[in-house]
C-alpha cells in the first residue's frame, strides 16, 4: 500500500469555482488530497462537494495536519460546533466526513494512522463498545410533508412546464434535486416512461418511473419550451434567461426558483427535498412494499423508511 508523507502544520484549502459550480479543490495535505480525489472518482458530485466543505470546516477549526489530530481535538470541534448553534445532525455529518478520511488513511498507512479518533475500531480480538464513538445521539427525525392543498397551490403558481416537470419528478418520482437537474436525454426511455439515474447517492444506479401526469408535463416542456434550442446541450433542463441561458439548470438555480415561487404563494416553508419526503410518504400510505420503495427512491439501509412508516401511522 502506498504511503503519503505530510510536512504541513495546518491544512489550507484552495477551491476553484466556475458558473457557481465547484470544479476542483486542493490542499497542502497530500493525505486529504488523496482522499478527496478518491471521493471524486467514486462518489457523486454532491457527495464530493459536501465532503470538501465538511473537511474544510473541521481543519479550519482544528489547525493541525491529519497525523496530529487527536480524540481531544475532535471533542474540541464538537464543543465549538455546539456552542455555535449547529444541530446534532450537522455535527454528526461533519464528524462522519472526518471519520471517513481516517478510515481511508488507515488503509494507506496503518502505522501513522492506527486508529480513527471519531469512531475507533480496535483489532478483532478486542471487544468494541459503541460508547467509544463520538457521534451524538439524535432523536429519530420524522420527515415533514406537504399537504395536498399546499401542493396544488404551489403547482398552480409555477409559470412553465419545465418547472412543473421538475416538481413532479421530485414529488411523484421521488427524485433528489441533484438527480432531477442532472437528467440527460439519453437517460429517458419513453416506451416505459422511465428514467435511468446513473449516479445517485451511495453510488446506487437505479431506474425511476413517471406517471402519466409527469410524462405529459415533460412532453409539453419539450414540445413548447425546449423545442430545438441548444442542441449541443444534452441535459434535459436548461436555463432560458440571464447569463446562464443555454446552460444546464443548476441545483442552486432551481433552489432559488422554488424559494421565489414559494414566497409568492405564502408557502415559505417549501424546499426541494420536501417534495421527495411527501412522495415517499405517499408510497408508504399506498401500501407499496418497503424493498420496492427503497429500490425506487435509492435508499440503501432497511431502516431508512422507519421515519416514513411512523408518519404514515398518523393517517391510519
Short mmCIF file of C-alpha atoms in Angstrom, two decimals:
data_model
loop_
_atom_site.label_atom_id
_atom_site.label_comp_id
_atom_site.label_asym_id
_atom_site.label_seq_id
_atom_site.Cartn_x
_atom_site.Cartn_y
_atom_site.Cartn_z
CA UNK A 1 0.00 0.00 0.00
CA UNK A 2 1.41 3.41 -0.96
CA UNK A 3 2.28 5.84 1.80
CA UNK A 4 1.83 9.60 1.92
CA UNK A 5 4.14 11.80 3.95
CA UNK A 6 2.98 15.21 5.14
CA UNK A 7 5.10 18.06 6.50
CA UNK A 8 2.31 20.64 6.88
CA UNK A 9 1.44 22.27 10.19
CA UNK A 10 -2.09 23.46 9.34
CA UNK A 11 -4.32 22.48 6.44
CA UNK A 12 -5.36 25.10 3.87
CA UNK A 13 -7.99 24.61 1.17
CA UNK A 14 -7.95 26.24 -2.27
CA UNK A 15 -11.21 25.89 -4.21
CA UNK A 16 -11.93 26.74 -7.85
CA UNK A 17 -15.43 27.82 -8.87
CA UNK A 18 -16.93 28.33 -12.31
CA UNK A 19 -20.52 29.45 -13.01
CA UNK A 20 -21.49 28.67 -9.42
CA UNK A 21 -20.12 25.11 -9.55
CA UNK A 22 -17.15 23.77 -7.62
CA UNK A 23 -14.66 22.45 -10.17
CA UNK A 24 -11.71 21.45 -8.04
CA UNK A 25 -10.11 21.77 -4.65
CA UNK A 26 -6.54 21.32 -3.49
CA UNK A 27 -4.95 21.41 -0.07
CA UNK A 28 -1.41 21.45 1.27
CA UNK A 29 -2.03 17.99 2.77
CA UNK A 30 -1.24 15.02 0.48
CA UNK A 31 -3.42 12.80 2.67
CA UNK A 32 -6.51 14.97 2.25
CA UNK A 33 -5.79 15.47 -1.46
CA UNK A 34 -5.69 11.70 -1.89
CA UNK A 35 -8.98 11.25 -0.03
CA UNK A 36 -10.81 13.96 -1.97
CA UNK A 37 -9.56 12.56 -5.28
CA UNK A 38 -10.75 9.12 -4.19
CA UNK A 39 -14.21 10.56 -3.44
CA UNK A 40 -14.35 12.44 -6.74
CA UNK A 41 -13.70 9.21 -8.62
CA UNK A 42 -16.08 7.01 -6.65
CA UNK A 43 -18.94 9.19 -5.38
CA UNK A 44 -21.46 11.62 -6.81
CA UNK A 45 -20.58 15.27 -7.35
CA UNK A 46 -22.80 16.43 -4.48
CA UNK A 47 -21.25 13.91 -2.07
CA UNK A 48 -17.77 15.12 -3.02
CA UNK A 49 -18.75 18.77 -2.52
CA UNK A 50 -20.24 18.02 0.91
CA UNK A 51 -17.05 16.28 2.00
CA UNK A 52 -14.92 19.19 0.76
CA UNK A 53 -16.79 21.71 2.89
CA UNK A 54 -17.20 19.49 5.95
CA UNK A 55 -13.47 18.72 5.99
CA UNK A 56 -12.66 22.38 5.37
CA UNK A 57 -14.84 23.29 8.35
CA UNK A 58 -13.06 20.78 10.60
CA UNK A 59 -9.48 21.60 9.62
CA UNK A 60 -10.17 25.34 9.77
CA UNK A 61 -11.34 24.93 13.36
CA UNK A 62 -8.58 22.46 14.25
CA UNK A 63 -5.40 23.88 12.71
CA UNK A 64 -3.41 20.66 12.57
CA UNK A 65 -2.44 18.15 9.86
CA UNK A 66 -4.28 14.80 9.84
CA UNK A 67 -1.48 12.87 11.53
CA UNK A 68 -1.58 15.26 14.51
CA UNK A 69 -5.35 15.06 15.10
CA UNK A 70 -6.30 13.57 18.46
CA UNK A 71 -9.57 12.49 20.02
CA UNK A 72 -9.34 15.57 22.23
CA UNK A 73 -9.24 17.74 19.09
CA UNK A 74 -12.43 16.08 17.87
CA UNK A 75 -14.14 16.77 21.19
CA UNK A 76 -13.00 20.40 20.97
CA UNK A 77 -14.52 20.64 17.49
CA UNK A 78 -17.79 19.16 18.74
CA UNK A 79 -17.93 21.65 21.62
CA UNK A 80 -17.26 24.62 19.31
CA UNK A 81 -19.90 23.46 16.83
CA UNK A 82 -22.41 23.01 19.63
CA UNK A 83 -21.68 26.48 21.02
CA UNK A 84 -22.12 27.91 17.52
CA UNK A 85 -25.66 26.51 17.49
CA UNK A 86 -25.30 23.75 14.89
CA UNK A 87 -27.78 20.88 15.01
CA UNK A 88 -26.73 17.41 16.13
CA UNK A 89 -27.31 16.11 12.60
CA UNK A 90 -24.93 18.71 11.15
CA UNK A 91 -22.25 17.97 13.74
CA UNK A 92 -22.58 14.23 13.13
CA UNK A 93 -22.32 14.72 9.37
CA UNK A 94 -19.08 16.66 9.77
CA UNK A 95 -17.71 14.07 12.18
CA UNK A 96 -18.62 11.37 9.66
CA UNK A 97 -16.57 13.16 6.99
CA UNK A 98 -13.54 13.21 9.28
CA UNK A 99 -14.15 9.57 10.24
CA UNK A 100 -14.24 8.52 6.57
CA UNK A 101 -10.97 10.37 5.97
CA UNK A 102 -9.25 8.44 8.76
CA UNK A 103 -10.68 5.13 7.59
CA UNK A 104 -9.01 5.69 4.22
CA UNK A 105 -5.75 6.88 5.76
CA UNK A 106 -5.61 3.79 7.96
CA UNK A 107 -5.73 1.68 4.81
CA UNK A 108 -2.90 3.73 3.32
CA UNK A 109 -0.61 3.76 6.34
CA UNK A 110 -1.77 1.91 9.44
CA UNK A 111 1.38 2.83 11.37
CA UNK A 112 0.84 6.59 11.06
CA UNK A 113 -2.94 6.29 11.36
CA UNK A 114 -3.56 3.25 13.60
CA UNK A 115 -6.94 4.36 14.95
CA UNK A 116 -9.85 6.50 13.86
CA UNK A 117 -10.29 9.25 16.51
CA UNK A 118 -14.00 9.62 15.74
CA UNK A 119 -15.06 6.00 15.56
CA UNK A 120 -12.24 3.75 16.82
CA UNK A 121 -12.32 0.20 15.55
CA UNK A 122 -9.90 -1.92 17.58
CA UNK A 123 -8.34 -5.20 16.49
CA UNK A 124 -10.78 -8.08 16.02
CA UNK A 125 -9.67 -9.84 19.17
CA UNK A 126 -10.55 -6.80 21.25
CA UNK A 127 -14.11 -6.14 22.26
CA UNK A 128 -15.61 -2.98 20.80
CA UNK A 129 -18.05 -0.80 22.70
CA UNK A 130 -20.36 1.58 20.79
CA UNK A 131 -19.80 4.05 23.64
CA UNK A 132 -16.36 4.79 22.17
CA UNK A 133 -17.98 6.59 19.24
CA UNK A 134 -18.12 10.39 19.40
CA UNK A 135 -21.33 10.63 17.36
CA UNK A 136 -24.09 12.47 19.18
CA UNK A 137 -27.34 10.68 19.90
CA UNK A 138 -30.16 12.08 17.78
CA UNK A 139 -33.88 11.72 18.22
CA UNK A 140 -35.44 9.94 15.26
CA UNK A 141 -36.49 12.63 12.85
CA UNK A 142 -39.93 12.42 11.29
CA UNK A 143 -39.88 13.98 7.81
CA UNK A 144 -42.09 16.96 7.10
CA UNK A 145 -44.54 16.58 4.23
CA UNK A 146 -46.72 18.91 2.19
CA UNK A 147 -50.49 18.92 2.37
CA UNK A 148 -52.47 18.27 -0.78
CA UNK A 149 -53.75 21.85 -0.65
CA UNK A 150 -50.24 23.32 -0.46
CA UNK A 151 -49.06 21.09 -3.30
CA UNK A 152 -51.88 22.20 -5.56
CA UNK A 153 -51.42 25.88 -4.65
CA UNK A 154 -47.70 25.78 -5.34
CA UNK A 155 -48.04 23.76 -8.53
CA UNK A 156 -50.61 26.20 -9.93
CA UNK A 157 -48.19 29.10 -9.34
CA UNK A 158 -45.40 27.62 -11.45
CA UNK A 159 -45.17 29.53 -14.74
CA UNK A 160 -43.51 26.97 -17.02
CA UNK A 161 -43.74 23.32 -17.98
CA UNK A 162 -40.06 22.98 -17.14
CA UNK A 163 -40.68 23.97 -13.53
CA UNK A 164 -43.83 21.83 -13.26
CA UNK A 165 -42.00 18.80 -14.63
CA UNK A 166 -39.15 19.23 -12.16
CA UNK A 167 -41.54 19.48 -9.21
CA UNK A 168 -43.44 16.39 -10.36
CA UNK A 169 -40.19 14.46 -10.73
CA UNK A 170 -39.16 15.33 -7.17
CA UNK A 171 -42.65 14.69 -5.81
CA UNK A 172 -44.19 11.78 -7.74
CA UNK A 173 -40.97 10.08 -8.90
CA UNK A 174 -39.22 10.92 -5.58
CA UNK A 175 -36.03 12.25 -7.18
CA UNK A 176 -33.44 14.22 -5.25
CA UNK A 177 -32.92 17.74 -6.59
CA UNK A 178 -29.46 16.87 -7.90
CA UNK A 179 -30.84 13.82 -9.72
CA UNK A 180 -33.61 15.86 -11.34
CA UNK A 181 -31.40 18.59 -12.81
CA UNK A 182 -28.81 16.02 -13.97
CA UNK A 183 -31.20 14.12 -16.27
CA UNK A 184 -29.95 13.85 -19.86
CA UNK A 185 -31.89 12.96 -22.98
CA UNK A 186 -30.25 9.53 -23.16
CA UNK A 187 -31.47 8.73 -19.64
CA UNK A 188 -35.13 8.69 -20.71
CA UNK A 189 -36.90 5.66 -22.18
CA UNK A 190 -40.24 6.93 -23.44
CA UNK A 191 -41.74 3.48 -24.13
CA UNK A 192 -41.55 2.65 -20.42
CA UNK A 193 -41.91 6.21 -19.08
CA UNK A 194 -38.70 5.52 -17.19
CA UNK A 195 -35.57 7.48 -16.26
CA UNK A 196 -32.16 5.94 -15.70
CA UNK A 197 -30.40 7.51 -12.71
CA UNK A 198 -26.72 6.76 -13.39
CA UNK A 199 -25.07 8.47 -10.42
CA UNK A 200 -27.02 8.60 -7.20
CA UNK A 201 -26.31 8.89 -3.51
CA UNK A 202 -24.24 5.93 -2.23
CA UNK A 203 -23.42 5.14 -5.87
CA UNK A 204 -26.66 3.16 -6.36
CA UNK A 205 -27.69 3.12 -10.01
CA UNK A 206 -31.46 2.80 -10.36
CA UNK A 207 -34.45 3.30 -12.64
CA UNK A 208 -37.40 5.51 -11.71
CA UNK A 209 -40.74 5.86 -13.43
CA UNK A 210 -43.03 8.73 -14.40
CA UNK A 211 -46.79 8.63 -14.01
CA UNK A 212 -48.95 9.86 -16.88
CA UNK A 213 -49.19 13.40 -15.46
CA UNK A 214 -45.41 13.76 -15.14
CA UNK A 215 -44.79 12.26 -18.58
CA UNK A 216 -47.37 14.61 -20.12
CA UNK A 217 -45.76 17.63 -18.43
CA UNK A 218 -42.35 16.54 -19.71
CA UNK A 219 -43.67 16.31 -23.26
CA UNK A 220 -45.25 19.76 -23.01
CA UNK A 221 -41.89 21.14 -21.82
CA UNK A 222 -40.00 19.52 -24.69
CA UNK A 223 -42.55 20.49 -27.35
CA UNK A 224 -43.38 24.03 -26.24
CA UNK A 225 -40.31 25.32 -24.37
CA UNK A 226 -37.14 23.34 -25.03
CA UNK A 227 -38.03 22.66 -28.68
CA UNK A 228 -34.82 22.66 -30.76
CA UNK A 229 -32.99 25.21 -28.62
CA UNK A 230 -29.44 24.47 -27.50
CA UNK A 231 -28.98 21.19 -29.42
CA UNK A 232 -25.40 20.91 -28.17
CA UNK A 233 -26.63 20.57 -24.55
CA UNK A 234 -27.63 17.02 -23.65
CA UNK A 235 -29.05 17.97 -20.25
CA UNK A 236 -32.83 17.92 -20.32
CA UNK A 237 -33.40 21.02 -18.22
CA UNK A 238 -31.70 24.28 -19.15
CA UNK A 239 -31.88 27.93 -18.14
CA UNK A 240 -33.75 30.19 -20.57
CA UNK A 241 -32.90 33.60 -19.10
CA UNK A 242 -29.98 35.63 -17.83
CA UNK A 243 -26.28 34.90 -18.04
CA UNK A 244 -26.88 31.18 -17.62
CA UNK A 245 -29.15 30.98 -20.69
CA UNK A 246 -28.48 27.80 -22.61
CA UNK A 247 -26.60 26.12 -19.78
CA UNK A 248 -27.84 23.14 -17.79
CA UNK A 249 -30.07 24.23 -14.92
CA UNK A 250 -28.06 24.12 -11.69
CA UNK A 251 -29.16 22.93 -8.26
CA UNK A 252 -28.66 26.43 -6.91
CA UNK A 253 -30.81 27.96 -9.66
CA UNK A 254 -33.64 25.51 -9.03
CA UNK A 255 -33.49 26.10 -5.27
CA UNK A 256 -33.76 29.86 -5.81
CA UNK A 257 -36.62 29.36 -8.26
CA UNK A 258 -38.55 27.20 -5.80
CA UNK A 259 -37.95 29.67 -2.98
CA UNK A 260 -39.18 32.58 -5.13
CA UNK A 261 -42.45 30.87 -6.08
CA UNK A 262 -42.98 29.53 -2.55
CA UNK A 263 -42.76 33.03 -1.10
CA UNK A 264 -45.19 34.32 -3.74
CA UNK A 265 -47.71 31.72 -2.53
CA UNK A 266 -47.07 32.42 1.17
CA UNK A 267 -45.61 28.92 1.44
CA UNK A 268 -42.13 29.90 2.55
CA UNK A 269 -41.60 26.54 4.31
CA UNK A 270 -41.38 24.75 0.96
CA UNK A 271 -37.98 23.45 -0.16
CA UNK A 272 -36.90 20.91 -2.76
CA UNK A 273 -36.47 17.87 -0.51
CA UNK A 274 -39.94 18.36 0.92
CA UNK A 275 -41.40 17.11 -2.38
CA UNK A 276 -39.37 13.90 -2.12
CA UNK A 277 -40.41 13.39 1.53
CA UNK A 278 -44.04 13.81 0.51
CA UNK A 279 -43.73 11.39 -2.40
CA UNK A 280 -42.08 8.67 -0.30
CA UNK A 281 -44.72 9.06 2.42
CA UNK A 282 -47.47 8.68 -0.18
CA UNK A 283 -45.87 5.47 -1.49
CA UNK A 284 -45.90 4.08 2.06
CA UNK A 285 -49.52 5.12 2.56
CA UNK A 286 -50.49 3.41 -0.70
CA UNK A 287 -49.18 0.11 0.67
CA UNK A 288 -46.15 -0.39 -1.58
CA UNK A 289 -43.71 -2.87 -0.04
CA UNK A 290 -40.62 -1.49 1.68
CA UNK A 291 -38.00 -3.21 -0.55
CA UNK A 292 -39.67 -1.84 -3.68
CA UNK A 293 -39.84 1.68 -2.23
CA UNK A 294 -36.17 1.57 -1.25
CA UNK A 295 -35.23 0.47 -4.76
CA UNK A 296 -37.32 3.20 -6.40
CA UNK A 297 -36.11 6.05 -4.19
CA UNK A 298 -32.48 4.96 -3.84
CA UNK A 299 -32.39 4.13 -0.14
CA UNK A 300 -29.81 1.53 0.87
CA UNK A 301 -30.50 0.90 4.55
CA UNK A 302 -33.56 -1.14 5.64
CA UNK A 303 -34.01 1.39 8.47
CA UNK A 304 -34.23 4.37 6.13
CA UNK A 305 -38.00 4.10 5.79
CA UNK A 306 -38.77 3.88 9.52
CA UNK A 307 -39.49 7.63 9.90
CA UNK A 308 -41.91 7.44 6.95
CA UNK A 309 -43.64 4.39 8.44
CA UNK A 310 -44.18 6.26 11.72
CA UNK A 311 -45.50 9.25 9.80
CA UNK A 312 -47.85 7.01 7.84
CA UNK A 313 -49.33 5.68 11.09
CA UNK A 314 -50.71 9.15 11.76
CA UNK A 315 -53.03 8.76 8.78
CA UNK A 316 -54.45 5.38 9.82
#
